[in-house]
Structure formats: C-alpha cells, structure tokens
Tab-separated table of C-alpha atoms in Angstrom:
chain	number	residue	atom	x	y	z
Z	177	MET	CA	-40.482	-8.406	31.030
Z	178	SER	CA	-36.890	-7.626	30.043
Z	179	PHE	CA	-36.095	-6.645	26.483
Z	180	LYS	CA	-34.504	-9.375	24.370
Z	181	PRO	CA	-32.598	-8.135	21.309
Z	182	ARG	CA	-33.443	-9.752	17.971
Z	183	ILE	CA	-30.459	-11.092	16.060
Z	184	LEU	CA	-30.919	-11.704	12.340
Z	185	ILE	CA	-28.949	-14.704	11.052
Z	186	ALA	CA	-28.444	-15.133	7.287
Z	187	GLU	CA	-26.873	-18.588	6.997
Z	188	ASP	CA	-27.720	-21.398	4.587
Z	189	GLU	CA	-25.981	-24.235	6.481
Z	190	SER	CA	-28.512	-25.595	8.955
Z	191	GLY	CA	-25.860	-27.031	11.291
Z	192	ILE	CA	-24.165	-23.662	11.741
Z	193	ALA	CA	-27.521	-21.898	11.970
Z	194	ASP	CA	-28.660	-24.304	14.699
Z	195	THR	CA	-25.501	-23.606	16.706
Z	196	LEU	CA	-25.930	-19.845	16.306
Z	197	GLN	CA	-29.566	-19.995	17.352
Z	198	TYR	CA	-28.805	-22.161	20.366
Z	199	VAL	CA	-25.970	-20.040	21.809
Z	200	LEU	CA	-27.797	-16.769	21.163
Z	201	LYS	CA	-31.089	-17.986	22.611
Z	202	SER	CA	-29.273	-19.423	25.659
Z	203	ASP	CA	-27.758	-15.998	26.295
Z	204	GLY	CA	-31.032	-14.087	26.193
Z	205	PHE	CA	-31.293	-13.091	22.523
Z	206	ILE	CA	-34.057	-13.806	20.018
Z	207	PRO	CA	-32.427	-15.368	16.952
Z	208	VAL	CA	-34.207	-15.065	13.608
Z	209	TRP	CA	-32.805	-17.535	11.088
Z	210	CYS	CA	-32.995	-16.910	7.347
Z	211	ALA	CA	-31.559	-19.469	4.933
Z	212	THR	CA	-31.496	-17.053	1.981
Z	213	ALA	CA	-30.686	-13.401	1.361
Z	214	GLU	CA	-34.207	-12.808	0.063
Z	215	GLU	CA	-35.686	-14.038	3.330
Z	216	ALA	CA	-33.205	-11.932	5.318
Z	217	ILE	CA	-34.206	-8.786	3.428
Z	218	ALA	CA	-37.897	-9.521	4.052
Z	219	GLN	CA	-37.330	-10.097	7.775
Z	220	PHE	CA	-35.227	-6.941	8.033
Z	221	ALA	CA	-37.929	-4.889	6.309
Z	222	GLN	CA	-40.595	-6.314	8.601
Z	223	GLU	CA	-38.638	-5.459	11.773
Z	224	PRO	CA	-35.005	-4.300	11.805
Z	225	PRO	CA	-32.966	-6.418	14.250
Z	226	ALA	CA	-30.574	-5.223	16.929
Z	227	LEU	CA	-27.733	-6.874	14.964
Z	228	ALA	CA	-27.328	-8.967	11.815
Z	229	ILE	CA	-24.941	-11.892	11.260
Z	230	LEU	CA	-24.370	-12.473	7.548
Z	231	ASP	CA	-22.729	-15.499	5.963
Z	232	ILE	CA	-20.732	-14.556	2.879
Z	233	GLY	CA	-21.604	-17.672	0.873
Z	234	LEU	CA	-25.397	-17.510	0.605
Z	235	PRO	CA	-27.063	-19.415	-2.256
Z	236	ASP	CA	-29.023	-16.557	-3.851
Z	237	LEU	CA	-26.821	-13.521	-3.078
Z	238	ASN	CA	-23.345	-13.153	-1.608
Z	239	GLY	CA	-23.085	-11.668	1.852
Z	240	PHE	CA	-21.339	-8.522	0.655
Z	241	GLU	CA	-24.220	-7.591	-1.639
Z	242	LEU	CA	-26.721	-8.477	1.074
Z	243	PHE	CA	-24.822	-6.163	3.447
Z	244	LYS	CA	-25.156	-3.279	0.970
Z	245	ARG	CA	-28.870	-3.900	0.441
Z	246	LEU	CA	-29.588	-4.114	4.156
Z	247	GLN	CA	-27.635	-0.908	4.740
Z	248	ALA	CA	-29.661	0.863	2.047
Z	249	LEU	CA	-32.900	-0.550	3.484
Z	250	ASN	CA	-31.888	0.561	6.969
Z	251	GLN	CA	-31.228	4.105	5.748
Z	252	SER	CA	-34.493	4.258	3.823
Z	253	MET	CA	-36.428	3.224	6.939
Z	254	GLY	CA	-34.810	6.035	8.915
Z	255	GLY	CA	-34.094	3.964	12.004
Z	256	PRO	CA	-30.880	3.649	14.011
Z	257	GLU	CA	-27.950	2.008	12.235
Z	258	VAL	CA	-28.012	-1.769	12.575
Z	259	PRO	CA	-24.553	-3.243	13.260
Z	260	MET	CA	-23.594	-6.147	11.007
Z	261	VAL	CA	-21.084	-8.970	11.330
Z	262	PHE	CA	-19.767	-11.285	8.621
Z	263	LEU	CA	-19.320	-15.035	8.982
Z	264	THR	CA	-16.239	-16.164	7.044
Z	265	ALA	CA	-14.161	-19.299	6.594
Z	266	ARG	CA	-10.995	-19.061	8.681
Z	267	SER	CA	-8.768	-19.363	5.585
Z	268	ASP	CA	-10.563	-16.708	3.522
Z	269	GLU	CA	-8.536	-13.644	4.515
Z	270	ILE	CA	-9.647	-11.710	1.427
Z	271	ASP	CA	-13.278	-12.056	2.545
Z	272	ARG	CA	-12.449	-10.619	5.952
Z	273	VAL	CA	-10.564	-7.711	4.409
Z	274	VAL	CA	-13.368	-6.892	1.959
Z	275	GLY	CA	-15.972	-7.127	4.715
Z	276	LEU	CA	-14.111	-4.683	6.920
Z	277	GLU	CA	-13.558	-2.316	4.006
Z	278	LEU	CA	-17.316	-2.260	3.387
Z	279	GLY	CA	-17.807	-1.054	6.960
Z	280	ALA	CA	-18.862	-4.214	8.781
Z	281	ASP	CA	-18.574	-4.032	12.553
Z	282	ASP	CA	-16.615	-7.276	12.812
Z	283	TYR	CA	-16.129	-10.725	11.354
Z	284	ILE	CA	-16.442	-14.155	12.945
Z	285	ALA	CA	-14.347	-16.970	11.497
Z	286	LYS	CA	-15.677	-20.519	11.090
Z	287	PRO	CA	-15.383	-22.712	13.048
Z	288	PHE	CA	-16.175	-20.276	15.809
Z	289	SER	CA	-16.223	-20.452	19.570
Z	290	PRO	CA	-19.833	-20.020	20.794
Z	291	ARG	CA	-18.591	-18.153	23.873
Z	292	GLU	CA	-16.514	-15.765	21.754
Z	293	LEU	CA	-19.398	-15.198	19.347
Z	294	VAL	CA	-21.769	-14.170	22.143
Z	295	ALA	CA	-19.066	-11.951	23.684
Z	296	ARG	CA	-18.535	-10.183	20.361
Z	297	VAL	CA	-22.260	-9.710	19.798
Z	298	ARG	CA	-22.691	-8.220	23.278
Z	299	THR	CA	-19.679	-5.931	22.828
Z	300	ILE	CA	-20.946	-4.614	19.492
Z	301	LEU	CA	-24.432	-4.027	20.890
Z	302	ARG	CA	-23.024	-2.127	23.893
Z	303	ARG	CA	-20.938	0.016	21.572
Z	304	SER	CA	-23.927	0.584	19.295
Z	305	ALA	CA	-26.070	1.674	22.269
Z	306	ARG	CA	-23.397	4.146	23.395
Z	307	ASN	CA	-23.175	5.589	19.897
Z	308	GLY	CA	-26.929	5.860	19.370
Z	309	PRO	CA	-29.061	9.022	19.365
Z	310	GLY	CA	-28.084	11.323	22.192
Z	311	ALA	CA	-24.750	9.611	22.796
Z	312	PRO	CA	-21.727	11.880	23.172
Z	313	SER	CA	-19.685	12.240	20.000
Z	314	THR	CA	-16.320	12.669	21.663
Z	315	GLY	CA	-14.521	9.788	20.014
Z	316	VAL	CA	-12.283	9.447	17.000
Z	317	GLY	CA	-14.714	7.458	14.839
Z	318	GLY	CA	-15.315	8.096	11.160
Z	319	ASN	CA	-17.906	8.621	8.503
Z	320	GLN	CA	-20.141	5.685	9.399
Z	321	GLY	CA	-20.598	6.429	13.106
Z	322	VAL	CA	-18.584	7.979	15.896
Z	323	PRO	CA	-17.207	5.475	18.410
Z	324	HIS	CA	-17.140	6.910	21.916
Z	325	GLN	CA	-13.763	7.558	23.490
Z	326	ILE	CA	-13.097	5.897	26.836
Z	327	SER	CA	-13.014	8.372	29.709
Z	328	GLY	CA	-9.686	8.672	31.452
Z	329	HIS	CA	-7.735	8.745	28.193
Z	330	ALA	CA	-6.747	12.217	27.090
Z	331	PRO	CA	-7.501	12.894	23.412
Z	332	PRO	CA	-4.551	13.365	21.083
Z	333	ALA	CA	-3.043	16.828	21.169
Z	334	THR	CA	-4.848	18.769	18.453
Z	335	SER	CA	-2.065	21.344	18.339
Z	336	GLN	CA	0.268	18.727	16.846
Z	337	VAL	CA	0.965	19.504	13.186
Z	338	PRO	CA	0.243	16.413	11.056
Z	339	PRO	CA	3.028	15.151	8.788
Z	340	MET	CA	3.134	16.888	5.403
Z	341	PRO	CA	1.412	14.142	3.330
Z	342	PHE	CA	-1.684	14.114	5.554
Z	343	ALA	CA	-4.471	16.698	5.790
Z	344	LEU	CA	-7.182	16.216	8.428
Z	345	ASP	CA	-10.682	17.611	8.133
Z	346	SER	CA	-12.333	16.656	11.435
Z	347	GLU	CA	-15.602	18.449	10.661
Z	348	ARG	CA	-16.116	16.358	7.532
Z	349	MET	CA	-14.354	13.359	9.075
Z	350	GLN	CA	-12.054	13.114	6.072
Z	351	ILE	CA	-8.335	12.574	5.589
Z	352	ARG	CA	-6.310	13.392	2.484
Z	353	TYR	CA	-3.030	11.695	1.693
Z	354	TYR	CA	-0.720	13.443	-0.765
Z	355	GLY	CA	-3.707	15.526	-1.799
Z	356	ARG	CA	-6.017	12.585	-2.480
Z	357	LEU	CA	-9.112	11.911	-0.423
Z	358	LEU	CA	-9.037	8.511	1.272
Z	359	GLU	CA	-12.184	6.381	1.224
Z	360	LEU	CA	-12.144	5.085	4.792
Z	361	SER	CA	-14.440	3.023	6.975
Z	362	ARG	CA	-15.212	4.461	10.400
Z	363	TYR	CA	-12.540	2.386	12.119
Z	364	GLU	CA	-9.905	3.071	9.467
Z	365	TYR	CA	-10.611	6.780	9.892
Z	366	GLY	CA	-10.386	6.497	13.670
Z	367	LEU	CA	-7.095	4.595	13.527
Z	368	LEU	CA	-5.449	6.899	11.000
Z	369	LYS	CA	-6.618	10.082	12.711
Z	370	LEU	CA	-5.191	8.847	15.992
Z	371	LEU	CA	-1.826	7.982	14.425
Z	372	VAL	CA	-1.600	11.167	12.352
Z	373	GLN	CA	-2.287	13.413	15.328
Z	374	ARG	CA	0.585	11.847	17.268
Z	375	PRO	CA	3.347	10.993	14.742
Z	376	GLY	CA	6.008	8.751	16.231
Z	377	ARG	CA	3.876	7.872	19.252
Z	378	VAL	CA	3.538	4.100	19.643
Z	379	PHE	CA	-0.015	2.931	20.283
Z	380	THR	CA	-0.494	-0.557	21.663
Z	381	ARG	CA	-3.329	-2.690	20.323
Z	382	ASP	CA	-5.150	-2.290	23.634
Z	383	GLU	CA	-4.947	1.496	23.368
Z	384	LEU	CA	-6.251	1.419	19.804
Z	385	LEU	CA	-9.111	-0.815	20.903
Z	386	GLU	CA	-10.055	1.520	23.741
Z	387	LEU	CA	-9.750	4.745	21.765
Z	388	VAL	CA	-11.313	3.641	18.479
Z	389	TRP	CA	-13.480	0.588	19.207
Z	390	ASP	CA	-14.376	1.592	22.765
Z	391	ASP	CA	-13.662	-1.909	24.029
Z	392	SER	CA	-10.503	-3.529	25.336
Z	393	SER	CA	-11.424	-7.172	24.807
Z	394	ASP	CA	-8.432	-9.221	23.692
Z	395	SER	CA	-10.637	-11.001	21.159
Z	396	PHE	CA	-10.530	-7.876	19.007
Z	397	ASP	CA	-6.738	-7.874	18.547
Z	398	ARG	CA	-7.127	-9.570	15.181
Z	399	THR	CA	-9.605	-6.940	14.085
Z	400	VAL	CA	-7.129	-4.129	14.774
Z	401	ASP	CA	-4.494	-5.895	12.677
Z	402	ALA	CA	-6.963	-6.484	9.846
Z	403	HIS	CA	-7.966	-2.806	9.775
Z	404	ILE	CA	-4.332	-1.698	9.775
Z	405	LYS	CA	-3.746	-4.030	6.838
Z	406	THR	CA	-6.595	-2.565	4.771
Z	407	LEU	CA	-5.512	0.946	5.745
Z	408	ARG	CA	-1.975	0.274	4.580
Z	409	ALA	CA	-3.282	-1.036	1.270
Z	410	LYS	CA	-5.225	2.177	0.662
Z	411	LEU	CA	-2.191	4.320	1.502
Z	412	LYS	CA	0.076	2.191	-0.690
Z	413	ALA	CA	-2.320	2.572	-3.625
Z	414	ILE	CA	-1.565	6.316	-3.531
Z	415	ALA	CA	2.148	6.190	-2.652
Z	416	PRO	CA	3.555	2.689	-3.312
Z	417	GLU	CA	7.088	3.531	-2.143
Z	418	VAL	CA	6.103	5.130	1.161
Z	419	GLU	CA	5.567	3.192	4.409
Z	420	PRO	CA	3.717	5.615	6.707
Z	421	ILE	CA	2.674	3.099	9.399
Z	422	ARG	CA	5.360	1.303	11.379
Z	423	THR	CA	4.757	-2.011	13.167
Z	424	LEU	CA	6.515	-2.608	16.460
Z	425	ARG	CA	6.348	-6.364	16.880
Z	426	GLY	CA	4.609	-7.437	20.044
Z	427	THR	CA	3.699	-3.839	20.872
Z	428	GLY	CA	1.596	-1.964	18.341
Z	429	TYR	CA	1.735	0.692	15.641
Z	430	ALA	CA	3.088	4.193	15.062
Z	431	LEU	CA	3.079	6.742	12.267
Z	432	ASN	CA	6.450	7.329	10.645
Z	433	GLU	CA	7.695	10.788	11.594
Z	434	GLU	CA	9.906	11.156	8.520
Z	435	LEU	CA	7.713	11.031	5.435
Z	436	PRO	CA	8.577	12.567	2.048
Z	437	SER	CA	6.632	15.672	1.163
Z	438	LYS	CA	5.945	14.267	-2.308
Z	439	ALA	CA	4.975	10.737	-3.263
C-alpha cells in the first residue's frame, strides 16, 4: 500500500474546507479538517501531518498565532519540521506579508485554483523531503531550514567581497546590515545572501526560484516578489534613504553595487 501524506486543514468555512478536502483526496492525500485552532492543535499533537494549511481568520485563534503554537509543538515533539501554508483573502496583502515574515512556506489566496493548490502542496512536500534528515545542505537557505541548490548551477563566487554595508556569517546563517543583525526568514536569508555575494549581477525570478526555493514553477513568481518586498522593508527600517535592491522590470533583481558605507 502506497503512503498517503496527511494534510491538516484549519479552516472554519465548510464550503472552502469541502473543496480543499475534495481536491486533496482526489490527488492521493489524506485531508484532516479542523474547524477551529483548538482542534487543529489537538490533531497535530496526536499525529503531526506532512503539511498544514492554515486559514488566517479562524474563530478561536488567528492563523498567525496558530502557526506559532504548531511550530512550538512541532519542536517540542522533536520530529521533522512540518511545512505550513497560509490561506488568505486575495486583497489582504498585509496578511501575506506577515505570514511570509513568520516563516511560512507559502500562501494560497482565496479564491484559489484547485489545480494550483495541489501543485503547490506537492512542490512544498518535495522540497521538504529533499531538505529532511540526511539531505545535502548545499543550498543558500537560512535559519529555518536549508533549501537544496539545484545541480548544474554554480554557487555564487565566495571570493567576491560583499558591499561595505553587508557582513555575511554563513556558519551562523546571519547577515548584518550597517552593523545591525537582520531577523530573516529562511527564504529572505537565501535571497539576500545570493544578491550580496554577486553585487550588480541580475538574477531572474526563475533563477531565484531554482537557487533558493529549489523549484522553477511559474506559480511561485508572486512569492519571490513578496519576499523581496518584506526584505526591502527590513533593510529600509535600518537605512531609510538607501535602496540596496534594484528591480529590473520584466527581468528580476540585483544588488546595488554603489552603496554608502554609512547609513
């Protein structure tokens, strides 16, 4: 009998939950629906799922707080890290930004495409399996996991001297900006490390997806842009007048080669 991954669904709207259960079950998963955060925590404690889908607007606890509690529960149980995805309303950009800053693996906007949802779930699970115990840690991921780097892509030249404002500490997976330690999610760390190691080099969205997320699916383009946006906000909080990341419309992103030595 083939293994069927359990997918925990924390969603209080029965219509959406029914759709999620149907598409996941049709694609070989075992959906476990919880209408409240309390029920989701109990189910998680009983048997951690392969992945959790969390609605932000739950009746007893918002999805962000549920995410934190499930993370803490996961760590206390000592098992492999469970990837988590937020369900958000398409217009609620702030929710998506906050979710990514917390370290969620992705977000899915309502109304969602069932086909896209299943594709995202499968992609995240493949990435999670590659980054599990015994997986090679050759990628550029950050402090919440180390995404694997696609073979065939040479890593950034480590001999390159980072621009003056940045200080990389690869062993601790930390980056300082104008002397201040940045609090980064794993993908923010991966993106910034990649850009800092090759100042001026333009990375397309596809390249960033392959090198940081380990997947080149076009459906993740929006996720790259969202992470760049949160990353820029963190850099701007330290040096409001400096614009370290350049956008090349229709192409991708690059780190500005000419940055002031002092903020």
